[in-house]
Tab-separated table of C-alpha atoms in Angstrom:
chain	number	residue	atom	x	y	z
A	1	MET	CA	87.380	97.185	90.587
A	2	GLU	CA	87.802	98.185	94.220
A	3	VAL	CA	86.435	96.175	97.112
A	4	ILE	CA	86.527	96.819	100.830
A	5	ILE	CA	87.673	93.983	103.054
A	6	SER	CA	87.207	94.367	106.782
A	7	ALA	CA	89.898	93.001	109.068
A	8	VAL	CA	88.930	92.429	112.694
A	9	VAL	CA	92.035	92.453	114.866
A	10	LYS	CA	92.285	91.894	118.621
A	11	HIS	CA	94.233	94.611	120.429
A	12	GLY	CA	96.094	94.634	123.724
A	13	ALA	CA	94.804	97.935	125.131
A	14	GLU	CA	92.054	96.400	127.235
A	15	GLY	CA	92.168	98.131	130.609
A	16	VAL	CA	94.594	100.879	129.510
A	17	LYS	CA	93.386	104.071	131.220
A	18	GLU	CA	93.871	106.454	128.264
A	19	VAL	CA	92.053	104.156	125.819
A	20	ASP	CA	89.177	103.487	128.234
A	21	ASN	CA	88.873	107.244	128.825
A	22	LEU	CA	88.812	107.890	125.055
A	23	LEU	CA	86.123	105.232	124.473
A	24	THR	CA	83.892	106.572	127.251
A	25	THR	CA	84.396	110.207	126.298
A	26	PHE	CA	83.752	109.566	122.590
A	27	ARG	CA	80.441	107.929	123.505
A	28	GLU	CA	79.557	111.026	125.582
A	29	MET	CA	80.460	113.306	122.662
A	30	VAL	CA	78.319	111.287	120.229
A	31	ASN	CA	75.347	111.276	122.612
A	32	TYR	CA	75.671	115.043	123.067
A	33	ALA	CA	75.733	115.485	119.272
A	34	ILE	CA	72.680	113.217	118.903
A	35	LYS	CA	70.783	115.313	121.431
A	36	ARG	CA	71.714	118.574	119.665
A	37	GLY	CA	70.956	117.047	116.260
A	38	LEU	CA	67.456	116.048	117.316
A	39	GLU	CA	66.818	119.554	118.689
A	40	ARG	CA	68.339	121.677	115.911
A	41	GLY	CA	68.746	119.464	112.836
A	42	TYR	CA	71.265	116.845	111.901
A	43	SER	CA	72.996	117.975	108.716
A	44	LEU	CA	76.779	118.028	109.054
A	45	LYS	CA	76.752	121.806	108.761
A	46	LYS	CA	74.242	122.191	111.610
A	47	LEU	CA	75.944	119.585	113.778
A	48	HIS	CA	79.307	121.285	113.245
A	49	ALA	CA	77.855	124.683	114.156
A	50	GLU	CA	76.114	123.281	117.249
A	51	CYS	CA	78.736	120.893	118.561
A	52	TYR	CA	82.299	121.660	117.482
A	53	GLN	CA	83.103	124.606	119.766
A	54	THR	CA	81.327	123.031	122.742
A	55	LEU	CA	83.165	119.740	122.344
A	56	LYS	CA	86.478	121.523	121.789
A	57	SER	CA	86.100	123.615	124.945
A	58	LYS	CA	84.847	120.713	127.092
A	59	TYR	CA	87.253	117.955	125.987
A	60	ASP	CA	90.970	117.919	125.333
A	61	PHE	CA	91.493	115.687	122.297
A	62	HIS	CA	92.795	115.929	118.749
A	63	SER	CA	90.325	118.084	116.785
A	64	ALA	CA	89.538	115.234	114.356
A	65	PHE	CA	87.741	113.356	117.153
A	66	TYR	CA	85.057	116.060	117.396
A	67	SER	CA	84.078	115.925	113.732
A	68	GLN	CA	84.068	112.123	113.832
A	69	ALA	CA	81.742	112.252	116.865
A	70	TYR	CA	79.081	114.269	115.090
A	71	ARG	CA	79.467	112.213	111.913
A	72	VAL	CA	78.707	109.072	113.944
A	73	ALA	CA	75.802	110.935	115.581
A	74	GLN	CA	74.430	111.834	112.152
A	75	SER	CA	74.497	108.203	111.000
A	76	ILE	CA	72.776	107.065	114.223
A	77	ILE	CA	70.043	109.702	113.768
A	78	LYS	CA	69.533	108.735	110.105
A	79	SER	CA	69.211	105.083	111.066
A	80	TRP	CA	66.774	105.954	113.841
A	81	LYS	CA	64.660	108.087	111.475
A	82	SER	CA	64.204	105.145	109.110
A	83	HIS	CA	63.263	102.671	111.863
A	84	LYS	CA	61.849	104.912	114.606
A	85	GLY	CA	61.545	103.520	118.101
A	86	LYS	CA	63.119	104.721	121.337
A	87	GLU	CA	65.173	107.906	121.251
A	88	PRO	CA	68.567	107.180	119.664
A	89	VAL	CA	71.625	106.801	121.865
A	90	MET	CA	75.095	105.348	121.377
A	91	ARG	CA	75.497	102.409	123.735
A	92	LYS	CA	78.708	100.710	122.630
A	93	LYS	CA	82.120	102.037	123.491
A	94	ILE	CA	83.683	102.475	120.076
A	95	VAL	CA	85.705	105.267	118.457
A	96	ARG	CA	85.779	106.109	114.764
A	97	LEU	CA	89.353	107.188	113.978
A	98	HIS	CA	90.194	109.523	111.109
A	99	LYS	CA	93.378	108.786	109.153
A	100	MET	CA	95.056	111.861	110.697
A	101	THR	CA	94.806	110.359	114.175
A	102	PHE	CA	96.407	106.950	113.671
A	103	LYS	CA	99.242	105.082	112.015
A	104	LEU	CA	99.431	101.324	111.560
A	105	ASP	CA	102.956	99.984	112.072
A	106	VAL	CA	102.632	96.534	110.521
A	107	GLU	CA	106.266	95.601	111.177
A	108	ARG	CA	105.902	96.106	114.937
A	109	ASN	CA	102.198	95.030	115.135
A	110	VAL	CA	101.253	98.360	116.683
A	111	LEU	CA	98.506	100.945	116.205
A	112	ILE	CA	99.932	104.395	116.997
A	113	LEU	CA	97.096	106.651	118.106
A	114	THR	CA	97.422	110.438	118.391
A	115	ILE	CA	95.055	111.404	121.193
A	116	ARG	CA	96.266	114.980	121.564
A	117	PRO	CA	98.776	116.950	119.518
A	118	LYS	CA	102.216	115.494	120.276
A	119	GLU	CA	100.727	112.843	122.599
A	120	ARG	CA	100.611	109.315	121.248
A	121	ILE	CA	99.621	105.915	122.537
A	122	GLU	CA	100.921	102.659	121.107
A	123	ILE	CA	98.321	99.884	121.098
A	124	PRO	CA	99.654	96.358	120.451
A	125	LEU	CA	97.762	94.423	117.769
A	126	GLU	CA	97.510	90.693	117.086
A	127	LEU	CA	98.068	90.889	113.322
A	128	SER	CA	98.240	87.589	111.440
A	129	ASP	CA	100.216	87.093	108.231
A	130	TYR	CA	96.897	87.323	106.348
A	131	HIS	CA	96.183	90.755	107.884
A	132	LYS	CA	99.694	91.952	107.046
A	133	GLU	CA	99.285	90.808	103.447
A	134	LEU	CA	95.936	92.621	103.128
A	135	LEU	CA	97.367	95.802	104.645
A	136	SER	CA	100.333	95.743	102.255
A	137	LYS	CA	98.000	95.438	99.229
A	138	GLY	CA	95.356	97.952	100.234
A	139	GLU	CA	94.643	101.400	101.603
A	140	VAL	CA	93.207	102.271	105.024
A	141	LYS	CA	91.358	105.588	105.476
A	142	GLU	CA	89.687	105.187	108.857
A	143	ILE	CA	89.302	102.509	111.483
A	144	LEU	CA	87.043	101.689	114.416
A	145	LEU	CA	88.589	101.116	117.831
A	146	GLY	CA	86.445	99.057	120.202
A	147	GLU	CA	86.965	97.764	123.720
A	148	ARG	CA	88.703	94.562	122.558
A	149	PHE	CA	88.996	94.774	118.771
A	150	VAL	CA	90.119	97.122	116.007
A	151	TYR	CA	87.989	97.042	112.854
A	152	ILE	CA	90.081	97.943	109.806
A	153	PRO	CA	88.316	98.447	106.460
A	154	ILE	CA	90.922	97.918	103.731
A	155	ARG	CA	90.286	99.187	100.206
A	156	VAL	CA	91.852	96.711	97.769
A	157	HIS	CA	91.990	96.845	93.976
A	158	VAL	CA	90.905	93.563	92.368
A	159	ASP	CA	91.867	92.836	88.769
A	160	LEU	CA	88.915	91.203	86.980
A	161	SER	CA	90.365	91.402	83.473
A	162	ASP	CA	91.684	87.810	83.497
A	163	PRO	CA	89.359	85.589	85.577
A	164	ARG	CA	90.562	82.098	86.481
A	165	GLY	CA	87.057	80.620	86.365
A	166	PHE	CA	83.369	81.192	86.974
A	167	VAL	CA	80.776	80.070	89.492
A	168	ALA	CA	77.011	79.926	88.979
A	169	VAL	CA	74.902	79.931	92.158
A	170	ASP	CA	71.208	79.063	92.480
A	171	VAL	CA	69.604	79.988	95.809
A	172	ASN	CA	66.376	78.123	96.534
A	173	GLU	CA	64.097	77.901	99.573
A	174	ASP	CA	65.603	74.714	100.943
A	175	ASN	CA	69.044	74.487	99.277
A	176	ILE	CA	71.830	76.277	97.463
A	177	THR	CA	73.219	74.742	94.283
A	178	TYR	CA	76.405	75.821	92.560
A	179	VAL	CA	78.463	74.768	89.579
A	180	THR	CA	81.965	75.927	88.621
A	181	SER	CA	83.474	76.417	85.167
A	182	ASP	CA	85.724	73.385	85.671
A	183	GLY	CA	82.674	71.099	86.042
A	184	LYS	CA	82.387	70.723	89.835
A	185	ALA	CA	78.848	70.974	91.191
A	186	ALA	CA	77.330	70.678	94.653
A	187	LYS	CA	74.108	71.151	96.542
A	188	ILE	CA	74.056	72.546	100.081
A	189	TYR	CA	71.039	71.839	102.303
């Protein structure tokens, strides 16, 4: 069975001009794609047709950033459609990075980010031994780069063929009771 474990890692790129510019510009690209998606439709095909060439001519980034921008816009629009409310807009400065645009160097504790073809930025990470162990066991397809943290979803294969024990959990209104296969039991209030 595969599970996804999210590692939240502090990075040292706070205040770095190129990273701040990327975060701000990505938010602008997503908001542009949201606006176009609300006007013309928000399927990936329509968003690509409406946004890709405009974003490519206006901004100078790796081409994978443009498709990620309208994918984020699509998810924001879908969420807004289900909840309604004020017109959707991306407020946080966060970038969704495709696997083509980054490399995690676990040995050096560095995220190598390709902003433009043949132009890279090295962002120092505060990886613990636990993070390094998770990264060595699993697979990373895309990550989120925020103003202070990097969010790394790690796909890990878990072998359930030989369990070491079992836990039964009973969730009630005022407590949670559990019992393990080795006889330990507890009640949490």
